[in-house]
Coordinates of N, CA and C in Angstrom, one line a residue:
X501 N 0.8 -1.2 0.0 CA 0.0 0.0 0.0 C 0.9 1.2 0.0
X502 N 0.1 2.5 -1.0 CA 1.5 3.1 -0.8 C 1.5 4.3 0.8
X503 N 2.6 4.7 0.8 CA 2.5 5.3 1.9 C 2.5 6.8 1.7
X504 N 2.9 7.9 2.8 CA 2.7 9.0 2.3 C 3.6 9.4 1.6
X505 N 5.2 9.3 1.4 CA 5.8 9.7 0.8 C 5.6 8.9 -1.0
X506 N 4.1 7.7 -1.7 CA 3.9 7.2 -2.6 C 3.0 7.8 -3.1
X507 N 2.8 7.0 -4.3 CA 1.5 7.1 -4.8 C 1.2 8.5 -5.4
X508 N 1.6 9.6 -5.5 CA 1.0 10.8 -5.9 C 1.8 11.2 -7.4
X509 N 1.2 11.0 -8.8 CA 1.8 11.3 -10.1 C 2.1 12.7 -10.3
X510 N 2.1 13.1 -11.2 CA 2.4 14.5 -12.0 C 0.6 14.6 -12.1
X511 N 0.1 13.9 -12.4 CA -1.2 14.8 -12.7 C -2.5 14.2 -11.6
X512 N -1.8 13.7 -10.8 CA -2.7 13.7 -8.9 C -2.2 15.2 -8.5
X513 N -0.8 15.7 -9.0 CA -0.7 17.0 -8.4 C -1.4 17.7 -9.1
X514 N -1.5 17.6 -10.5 CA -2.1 18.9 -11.4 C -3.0 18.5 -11.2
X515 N -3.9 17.6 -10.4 CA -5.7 17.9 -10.6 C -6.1 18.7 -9.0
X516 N -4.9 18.3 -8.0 CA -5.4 18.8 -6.4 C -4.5 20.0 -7.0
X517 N -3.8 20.9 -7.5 CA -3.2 22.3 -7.7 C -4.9 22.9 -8.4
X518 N -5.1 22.2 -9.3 CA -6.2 22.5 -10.2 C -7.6 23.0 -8.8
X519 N -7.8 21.9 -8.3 CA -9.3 22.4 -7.5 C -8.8 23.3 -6.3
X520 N -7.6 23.0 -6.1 CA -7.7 24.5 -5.0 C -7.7 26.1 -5.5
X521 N -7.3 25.9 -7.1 CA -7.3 27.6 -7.1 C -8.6 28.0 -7.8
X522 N -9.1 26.4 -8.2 CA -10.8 26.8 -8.8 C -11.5 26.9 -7.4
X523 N -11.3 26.5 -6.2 CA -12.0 26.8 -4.7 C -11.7 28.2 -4.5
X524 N -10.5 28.7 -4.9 CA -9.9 29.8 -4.3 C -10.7 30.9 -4.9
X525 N -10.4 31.4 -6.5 CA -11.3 31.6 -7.3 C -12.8 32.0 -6.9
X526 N -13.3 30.8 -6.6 CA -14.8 30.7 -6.5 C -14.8 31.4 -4.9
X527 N -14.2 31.1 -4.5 CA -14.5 31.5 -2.8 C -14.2 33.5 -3.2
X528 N -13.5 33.9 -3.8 CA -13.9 35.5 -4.0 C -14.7 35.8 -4.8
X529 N -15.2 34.9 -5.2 CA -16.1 35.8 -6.3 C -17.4 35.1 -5.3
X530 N -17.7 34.1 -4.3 CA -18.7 34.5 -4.4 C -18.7 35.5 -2.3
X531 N -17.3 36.3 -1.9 CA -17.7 37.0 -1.2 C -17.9 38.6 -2.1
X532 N -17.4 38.8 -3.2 CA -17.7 39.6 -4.2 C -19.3 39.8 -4.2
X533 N -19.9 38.7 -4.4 CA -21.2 38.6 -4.4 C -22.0 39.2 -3.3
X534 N -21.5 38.3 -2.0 CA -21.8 39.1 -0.7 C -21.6 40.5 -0.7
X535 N -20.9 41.3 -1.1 CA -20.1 42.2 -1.0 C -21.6 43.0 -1.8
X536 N -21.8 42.6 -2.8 CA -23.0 43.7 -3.4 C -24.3 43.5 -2.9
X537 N -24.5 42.3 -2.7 CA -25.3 42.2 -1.6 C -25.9 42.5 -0.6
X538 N -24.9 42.8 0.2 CA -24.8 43.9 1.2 C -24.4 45.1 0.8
X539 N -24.3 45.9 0.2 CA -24.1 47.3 0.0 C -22.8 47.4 0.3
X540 N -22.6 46.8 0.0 CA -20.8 46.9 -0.2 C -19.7 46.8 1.3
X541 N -20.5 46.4 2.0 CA -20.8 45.8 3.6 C -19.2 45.2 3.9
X542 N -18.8 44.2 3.0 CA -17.0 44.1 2.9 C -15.7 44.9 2.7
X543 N -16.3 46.0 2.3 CA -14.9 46.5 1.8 C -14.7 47.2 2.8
X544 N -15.5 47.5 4.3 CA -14.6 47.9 5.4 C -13.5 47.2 6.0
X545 N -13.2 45.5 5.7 CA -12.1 44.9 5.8 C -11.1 45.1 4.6
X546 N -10.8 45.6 4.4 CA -9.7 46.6 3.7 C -8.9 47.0 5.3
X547 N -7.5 47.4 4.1 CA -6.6 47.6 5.3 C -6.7 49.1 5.2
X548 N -7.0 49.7 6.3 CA -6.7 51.2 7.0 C -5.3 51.6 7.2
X549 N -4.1 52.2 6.7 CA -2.9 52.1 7.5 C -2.6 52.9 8.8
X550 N -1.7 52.1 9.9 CA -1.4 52.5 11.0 C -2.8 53.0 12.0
X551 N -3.5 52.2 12.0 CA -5.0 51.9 12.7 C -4.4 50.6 13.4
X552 N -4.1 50.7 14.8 CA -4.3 49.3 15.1 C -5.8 48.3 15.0
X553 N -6.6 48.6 15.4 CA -7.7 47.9 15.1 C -7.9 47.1 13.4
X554 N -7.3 47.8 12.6 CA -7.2 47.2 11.3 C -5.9 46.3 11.3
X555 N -5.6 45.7 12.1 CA -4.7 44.4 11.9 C -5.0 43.4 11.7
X556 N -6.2 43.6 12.6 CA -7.4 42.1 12.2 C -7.6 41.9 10.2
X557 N -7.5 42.7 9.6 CA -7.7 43.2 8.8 C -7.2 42.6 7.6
X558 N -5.7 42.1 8.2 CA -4.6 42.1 7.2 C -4.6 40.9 6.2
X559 N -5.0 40.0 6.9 CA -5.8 38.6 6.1 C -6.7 38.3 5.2
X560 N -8.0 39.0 6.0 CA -9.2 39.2 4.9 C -9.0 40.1 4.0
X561 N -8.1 41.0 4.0 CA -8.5 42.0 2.7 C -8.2 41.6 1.7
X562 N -7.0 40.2 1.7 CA -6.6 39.7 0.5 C -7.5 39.1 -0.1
X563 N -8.6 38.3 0.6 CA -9.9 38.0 -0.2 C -10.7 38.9 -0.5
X564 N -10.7 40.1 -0.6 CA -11.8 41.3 -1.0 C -11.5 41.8 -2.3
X565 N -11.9 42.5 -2.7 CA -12.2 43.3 -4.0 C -13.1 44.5 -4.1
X566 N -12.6 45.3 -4.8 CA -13.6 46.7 -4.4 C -14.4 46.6 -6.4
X567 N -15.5 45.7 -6.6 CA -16.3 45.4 -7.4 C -15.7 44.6 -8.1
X568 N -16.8 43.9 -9.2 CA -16.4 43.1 -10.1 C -15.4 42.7 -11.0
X569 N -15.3 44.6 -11.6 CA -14.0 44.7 -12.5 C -12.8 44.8 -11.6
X570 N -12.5 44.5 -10.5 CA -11.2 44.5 -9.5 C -10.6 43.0 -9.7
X571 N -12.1 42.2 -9.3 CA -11.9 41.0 -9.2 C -11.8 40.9 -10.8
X572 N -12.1 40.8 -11.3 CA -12.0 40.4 -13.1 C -10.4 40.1 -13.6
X573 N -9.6 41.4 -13.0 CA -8.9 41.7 -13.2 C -7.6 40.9 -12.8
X574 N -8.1 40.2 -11.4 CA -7.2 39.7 -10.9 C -7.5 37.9 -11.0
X575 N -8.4 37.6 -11.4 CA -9.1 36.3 -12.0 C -7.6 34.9 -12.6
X576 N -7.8 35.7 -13.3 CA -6.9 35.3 -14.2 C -5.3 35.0 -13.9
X577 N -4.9 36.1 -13.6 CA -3.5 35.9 -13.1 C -3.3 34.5 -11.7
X578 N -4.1 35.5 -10.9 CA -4.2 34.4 -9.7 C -4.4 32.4 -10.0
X579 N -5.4 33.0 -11.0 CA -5.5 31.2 -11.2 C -4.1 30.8 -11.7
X580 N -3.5 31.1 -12.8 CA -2.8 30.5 -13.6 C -1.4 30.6 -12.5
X581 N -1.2 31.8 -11.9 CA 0.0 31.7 -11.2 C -0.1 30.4 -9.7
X582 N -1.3 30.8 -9.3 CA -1.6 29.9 -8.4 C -1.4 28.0 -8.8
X583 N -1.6 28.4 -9.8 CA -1.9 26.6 -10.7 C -0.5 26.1 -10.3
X584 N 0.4 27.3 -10.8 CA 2.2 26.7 -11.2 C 2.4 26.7 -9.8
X585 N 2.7 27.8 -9.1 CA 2.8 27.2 -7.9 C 2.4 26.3 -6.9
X586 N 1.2 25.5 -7.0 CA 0.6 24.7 -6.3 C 1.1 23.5 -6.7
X587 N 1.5 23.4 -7.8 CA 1.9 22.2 -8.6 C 3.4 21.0 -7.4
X588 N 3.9 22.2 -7.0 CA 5.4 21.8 -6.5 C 5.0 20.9 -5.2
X589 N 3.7 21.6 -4.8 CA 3.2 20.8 -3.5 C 1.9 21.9 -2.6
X590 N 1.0 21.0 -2.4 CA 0.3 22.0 -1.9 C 0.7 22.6 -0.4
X591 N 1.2 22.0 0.5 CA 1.4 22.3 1.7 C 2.4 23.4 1.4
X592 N 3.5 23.5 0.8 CA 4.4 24.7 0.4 C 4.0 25.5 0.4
X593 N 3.3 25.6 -0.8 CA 2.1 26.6 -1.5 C 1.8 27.3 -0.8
X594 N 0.8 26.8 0.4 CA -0.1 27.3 1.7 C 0.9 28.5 2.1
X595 N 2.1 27.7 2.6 CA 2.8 28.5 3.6 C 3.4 30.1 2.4
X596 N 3.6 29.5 1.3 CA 4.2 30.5 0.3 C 3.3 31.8 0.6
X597 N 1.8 31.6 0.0 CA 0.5 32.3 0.2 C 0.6 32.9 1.4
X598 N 0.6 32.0 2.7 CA 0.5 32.8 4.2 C 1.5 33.8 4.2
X599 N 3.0 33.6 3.7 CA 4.0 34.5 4.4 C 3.5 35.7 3.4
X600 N 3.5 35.7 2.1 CA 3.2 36.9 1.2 C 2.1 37.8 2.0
X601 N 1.1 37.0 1.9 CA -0.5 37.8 2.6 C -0.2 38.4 3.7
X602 N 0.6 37.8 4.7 CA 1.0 38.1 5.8 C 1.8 39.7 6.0
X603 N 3.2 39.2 4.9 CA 3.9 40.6 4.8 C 3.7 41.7 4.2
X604 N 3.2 41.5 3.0 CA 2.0 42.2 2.3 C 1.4 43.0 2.8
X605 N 0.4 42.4 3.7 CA -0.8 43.3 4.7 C 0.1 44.0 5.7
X606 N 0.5 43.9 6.4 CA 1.5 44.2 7.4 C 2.1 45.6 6.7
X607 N 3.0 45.0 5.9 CA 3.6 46.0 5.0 C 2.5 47.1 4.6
X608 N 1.9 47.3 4.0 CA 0.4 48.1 3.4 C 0.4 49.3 4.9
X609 N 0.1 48.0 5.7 CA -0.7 49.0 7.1 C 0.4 49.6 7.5
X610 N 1.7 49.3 7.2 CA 2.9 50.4 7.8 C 3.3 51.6 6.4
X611 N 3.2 51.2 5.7 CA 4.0 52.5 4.6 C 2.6 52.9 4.3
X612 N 2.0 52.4 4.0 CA 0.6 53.5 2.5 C 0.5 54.2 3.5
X613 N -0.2 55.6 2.4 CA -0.9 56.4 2.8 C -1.6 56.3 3.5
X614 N -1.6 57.4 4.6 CA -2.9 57.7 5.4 C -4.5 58.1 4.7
X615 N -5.6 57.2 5.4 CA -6.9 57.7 4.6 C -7.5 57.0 3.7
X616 N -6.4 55.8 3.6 CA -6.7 55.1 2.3 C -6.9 53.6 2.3
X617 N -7.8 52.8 1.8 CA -8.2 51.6 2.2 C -7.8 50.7 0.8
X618 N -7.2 49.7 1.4 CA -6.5 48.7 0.1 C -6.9 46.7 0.9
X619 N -7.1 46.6 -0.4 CA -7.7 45.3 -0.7 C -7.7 44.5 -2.1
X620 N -7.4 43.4 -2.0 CA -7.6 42.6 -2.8 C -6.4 41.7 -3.1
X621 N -6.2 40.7 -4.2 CA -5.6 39.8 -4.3 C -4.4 40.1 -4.8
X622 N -4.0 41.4 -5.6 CA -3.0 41.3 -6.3 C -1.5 41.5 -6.0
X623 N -1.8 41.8 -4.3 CA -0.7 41.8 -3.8 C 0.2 40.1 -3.8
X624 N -1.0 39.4 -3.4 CA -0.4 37.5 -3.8 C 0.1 37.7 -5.1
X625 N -0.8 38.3 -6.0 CA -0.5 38.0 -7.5 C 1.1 38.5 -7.4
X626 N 1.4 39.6 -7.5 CA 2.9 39.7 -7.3 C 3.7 39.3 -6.7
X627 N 3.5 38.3 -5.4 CA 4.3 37.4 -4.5 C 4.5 36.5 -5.5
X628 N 3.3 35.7 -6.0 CA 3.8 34.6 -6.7 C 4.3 34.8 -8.0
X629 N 4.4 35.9 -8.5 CA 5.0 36.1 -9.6 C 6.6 36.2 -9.2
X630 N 6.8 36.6 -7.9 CA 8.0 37.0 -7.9 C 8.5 35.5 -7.4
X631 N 7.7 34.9 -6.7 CA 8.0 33.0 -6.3 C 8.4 32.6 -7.6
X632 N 7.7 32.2 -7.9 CA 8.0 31.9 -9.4 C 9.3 32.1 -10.6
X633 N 9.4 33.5 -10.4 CA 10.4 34.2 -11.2 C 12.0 33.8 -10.9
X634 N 11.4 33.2 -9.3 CA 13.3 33.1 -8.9 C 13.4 31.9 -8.4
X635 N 12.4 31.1 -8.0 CA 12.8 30.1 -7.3 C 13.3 28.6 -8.3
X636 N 13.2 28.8 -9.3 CA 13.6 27.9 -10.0 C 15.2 27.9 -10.2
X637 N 15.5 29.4 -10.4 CA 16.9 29.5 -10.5 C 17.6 29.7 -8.8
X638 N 16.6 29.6 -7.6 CA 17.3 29.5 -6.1 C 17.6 27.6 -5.9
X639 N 16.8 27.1 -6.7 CA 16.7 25.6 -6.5 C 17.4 25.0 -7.7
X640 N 17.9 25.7 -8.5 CA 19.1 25.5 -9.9 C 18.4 24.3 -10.5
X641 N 17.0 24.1 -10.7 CA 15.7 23.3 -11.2 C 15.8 24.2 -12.9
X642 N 16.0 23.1 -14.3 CA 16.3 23.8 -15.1 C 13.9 24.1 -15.2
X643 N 13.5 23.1 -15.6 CA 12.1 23.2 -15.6 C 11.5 24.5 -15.1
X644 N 12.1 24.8 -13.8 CA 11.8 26.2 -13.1 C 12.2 27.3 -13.0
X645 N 13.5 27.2 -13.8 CA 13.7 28.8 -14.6 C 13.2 28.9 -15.6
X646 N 12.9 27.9 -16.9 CA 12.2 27.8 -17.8 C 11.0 28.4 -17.6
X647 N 9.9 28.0 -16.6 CA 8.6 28.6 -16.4 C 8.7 29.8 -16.0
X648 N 10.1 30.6 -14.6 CA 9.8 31.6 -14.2 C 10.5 32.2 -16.1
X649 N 11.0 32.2 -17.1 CA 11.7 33.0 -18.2 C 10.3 33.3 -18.5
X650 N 9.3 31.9 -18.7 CA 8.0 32.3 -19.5 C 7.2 33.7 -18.5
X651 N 7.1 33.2 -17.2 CA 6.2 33.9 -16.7 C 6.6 35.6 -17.2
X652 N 7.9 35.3 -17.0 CA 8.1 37.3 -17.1 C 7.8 37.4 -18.4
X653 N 7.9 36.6 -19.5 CA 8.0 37.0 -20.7 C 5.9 37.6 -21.1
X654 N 5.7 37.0 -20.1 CA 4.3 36.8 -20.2 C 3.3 37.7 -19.4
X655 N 3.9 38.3 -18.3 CA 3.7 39.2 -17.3 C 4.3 40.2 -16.7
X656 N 5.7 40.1 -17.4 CA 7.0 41.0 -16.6 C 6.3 42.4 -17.2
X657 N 5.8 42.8 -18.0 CA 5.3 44.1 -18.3 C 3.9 44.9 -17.5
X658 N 3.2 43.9 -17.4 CA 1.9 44.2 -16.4 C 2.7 44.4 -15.0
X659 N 3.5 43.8 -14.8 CA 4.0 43.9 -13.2 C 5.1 44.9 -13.3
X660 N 5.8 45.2 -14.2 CA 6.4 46.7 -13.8 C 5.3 48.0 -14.1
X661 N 4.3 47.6 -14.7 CA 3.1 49.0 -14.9 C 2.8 49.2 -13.5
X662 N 2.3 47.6 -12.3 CA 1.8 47.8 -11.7 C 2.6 48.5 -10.5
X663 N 3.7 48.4 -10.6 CA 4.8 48.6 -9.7 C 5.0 50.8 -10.1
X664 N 4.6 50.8 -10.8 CA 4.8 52.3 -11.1 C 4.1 53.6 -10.0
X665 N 4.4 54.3 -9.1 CA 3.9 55.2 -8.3 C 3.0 56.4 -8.6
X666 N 3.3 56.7 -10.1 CA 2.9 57.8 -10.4 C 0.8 57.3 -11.3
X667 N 1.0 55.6 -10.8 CA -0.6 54.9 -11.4 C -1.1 55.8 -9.6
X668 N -2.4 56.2 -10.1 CA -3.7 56.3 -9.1 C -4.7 54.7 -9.4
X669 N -5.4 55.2 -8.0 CA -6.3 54.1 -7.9 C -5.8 52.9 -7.7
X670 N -4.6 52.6 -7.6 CA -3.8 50.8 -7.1 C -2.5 51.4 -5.9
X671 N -2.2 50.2 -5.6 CA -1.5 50.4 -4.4 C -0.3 49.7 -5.0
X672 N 0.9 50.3 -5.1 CA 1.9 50.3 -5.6 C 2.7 49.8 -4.5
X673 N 2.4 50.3 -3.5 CA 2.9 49.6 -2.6 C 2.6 48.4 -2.0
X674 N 1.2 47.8 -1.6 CA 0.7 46.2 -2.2 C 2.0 45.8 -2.6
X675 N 1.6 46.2 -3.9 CA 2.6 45.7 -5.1 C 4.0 45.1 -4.9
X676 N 4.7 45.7 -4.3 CA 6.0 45.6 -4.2 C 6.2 45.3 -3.4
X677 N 5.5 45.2 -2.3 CA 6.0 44.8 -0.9 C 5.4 43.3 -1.2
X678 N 4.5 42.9 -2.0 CA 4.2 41.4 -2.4 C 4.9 40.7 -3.2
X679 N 5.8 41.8 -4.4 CA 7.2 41.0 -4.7 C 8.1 40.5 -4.1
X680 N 8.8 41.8 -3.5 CA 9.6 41.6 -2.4 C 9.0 40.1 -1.3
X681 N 8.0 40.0 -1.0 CA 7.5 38.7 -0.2 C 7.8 37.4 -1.0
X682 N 7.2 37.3 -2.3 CA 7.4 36.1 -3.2 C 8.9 36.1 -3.5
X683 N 9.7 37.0 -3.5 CA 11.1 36.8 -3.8 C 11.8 36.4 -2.5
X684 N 11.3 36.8 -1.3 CA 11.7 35.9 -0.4 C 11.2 34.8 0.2
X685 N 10.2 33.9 -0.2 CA 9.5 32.8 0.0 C 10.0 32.0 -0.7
X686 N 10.6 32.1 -1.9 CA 12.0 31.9 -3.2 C 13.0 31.1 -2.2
X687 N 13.3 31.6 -1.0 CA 14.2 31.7 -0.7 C 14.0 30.7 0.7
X688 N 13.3 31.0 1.0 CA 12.4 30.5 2.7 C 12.0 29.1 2.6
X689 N 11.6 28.6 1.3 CA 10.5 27.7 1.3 C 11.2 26.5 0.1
X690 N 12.8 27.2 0.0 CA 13.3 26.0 -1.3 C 13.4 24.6 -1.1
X691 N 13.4 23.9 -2.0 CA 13.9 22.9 -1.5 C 15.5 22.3 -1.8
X692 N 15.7 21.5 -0.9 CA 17.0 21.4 -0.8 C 17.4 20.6 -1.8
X693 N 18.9 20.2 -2.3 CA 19.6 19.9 -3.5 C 18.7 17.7 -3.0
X694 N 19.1 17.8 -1.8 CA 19.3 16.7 -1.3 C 17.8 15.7 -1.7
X695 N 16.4 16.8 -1.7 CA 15.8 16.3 -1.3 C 14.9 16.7 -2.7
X696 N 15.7 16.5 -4.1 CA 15.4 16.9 -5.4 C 14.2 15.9 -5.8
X697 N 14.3 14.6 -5.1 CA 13.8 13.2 -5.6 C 12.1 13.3 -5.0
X698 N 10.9 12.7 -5.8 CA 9.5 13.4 -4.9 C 9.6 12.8 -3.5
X699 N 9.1 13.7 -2.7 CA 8.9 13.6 -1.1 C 7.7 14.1 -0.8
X700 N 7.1 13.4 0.8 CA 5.8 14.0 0.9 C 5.6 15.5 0.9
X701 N 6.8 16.7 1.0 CA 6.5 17.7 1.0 C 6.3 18.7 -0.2
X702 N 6.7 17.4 -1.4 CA 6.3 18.0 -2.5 C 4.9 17.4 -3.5
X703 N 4.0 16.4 -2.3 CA 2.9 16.4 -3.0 C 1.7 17.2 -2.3
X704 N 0.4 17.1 -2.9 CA -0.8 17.7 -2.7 C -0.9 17.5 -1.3

C-alpha cells in the first residue's frame, strides 16, 4: 500500500493544484457577491494604514475586492499563477500564500498612505509572480527557470506597470511589498539539492 511519501503522479498534483485555485477563485467571487449584496458591507475589511484595530484586517482583505471589474482583473493571473505554484506541493504553497498575505498586509498597514483603504488579491498575485520568477533559479531546477523566463516574458510588463507610483487608484505599494514577499518565500520555502527526488512535501 502506498504510503505518504507514494503514490502521488504528476497529474494527482495537477488535478489537487487545479481544484484548489478553482476553490480559491470561487471562494472570492462568491464574497464579491456578498459584498454587493450587502451594500458593499465588505470593503470595510480593507486595510486602513497604521489603525491598530485594522490588523485584524490584514488577512481578509486579501480575499476582498472593491467590485467586479477589481476582481475580473485579478481572475486570471491568480488562477494560472496559483496553478504553477501549487503544482510543487500544496502544503508549500499554503505556507508561500501565508508568508506573502502576511507581509503584504503588514507592509500596506505600515507605509501606505494615510486615509486610504486597500484590498484585494494582487498583492499575492505579485508574491507569486516573484516566487516563481526566482525560485527555479534559487533551486538550480532547469524546468523552473524555464517557467519563471516564461512567466516574465508573459507578465513581466503588467508587473512593472503595476509597480509604477505615479498609477492612481492601485497600491503600488501592495505591489511591491508582495514582490519583495514572493522573492523571499524563493528563498524561505526552497527545496534542498538533497531532497530533489519526490517527497511528501512535494505532494498535494
Amino acid at each position: 500500500m502506498p504510503g505518504p511519501r507514494e503514490g502521488w503522479s504528476t497529474g494527482d498534483r495537477a488535478l489537487a493544484a487545479g481544484k484548489l485555485m478553482l476553490a480559491w477563485i470561487a471562494l472570492l467571487w462568491l464574497l464579491e457577491v456578498i459584498d454587493v449584496a450587502t451594500g458593499h458591507a465588505l470593503d470595510g475589511f480593507g486595510i486602513t494604514p497604521r489603525d491598530p484595530s485594522e490588523l485584524v484586517d490584514v488577512v481578509p482583505s486579501a480575499f476582498l475586492h472593491f467590485g467586479f471589474a477589481h476582481l475580473v482583473s485579478n481572475t486570471l493571473p491568480l488562477l494560472v499563477l496559483g496553478f504553477l505554484g501549487a503544482l510543487a506541493g500544496l502544503r508549500r504553497f499554503l505556507l508561500v500564500c501565508a508568508l506573502i498575505v502576511l507581509v503584504d498586509g503588514l507592509g500596506v498597514w505600515l507605509i501606505s498612505p494615510a486615509h486610504t483603504n486597500t484590498a484585494g488579491a494582487s498583492g499575492l498575485i505579485f508574491g507569486l509572480f516573484g516566487f516563481l520568477l526566482v525560485s527555479g533559479f534559487v533551486e538550480r531546477r532547469p524546468w523552473g527557470i524555464l517557467a519563471g523566463v516564461l512567466i516574465a516574458a508573459i507578465w513581466g510588463g503588467s508587473i512593472l506597470t503595476g509597480l509604477a507610483p505615479t498609477q492612481t487608484g492601485i497600491s503600488w505599494q501592495g505591489h511591491l511589498l508582495g514582490l519583495l514577499a514572493g522573492v523571499g518565500a524563493a528563498f524561505a520555502f526552497r527545496r534542498r539539492a538533497a531532497s530533489r527526488a519526490p517527497s511528501w512535501d512535494e505532494r498535494p
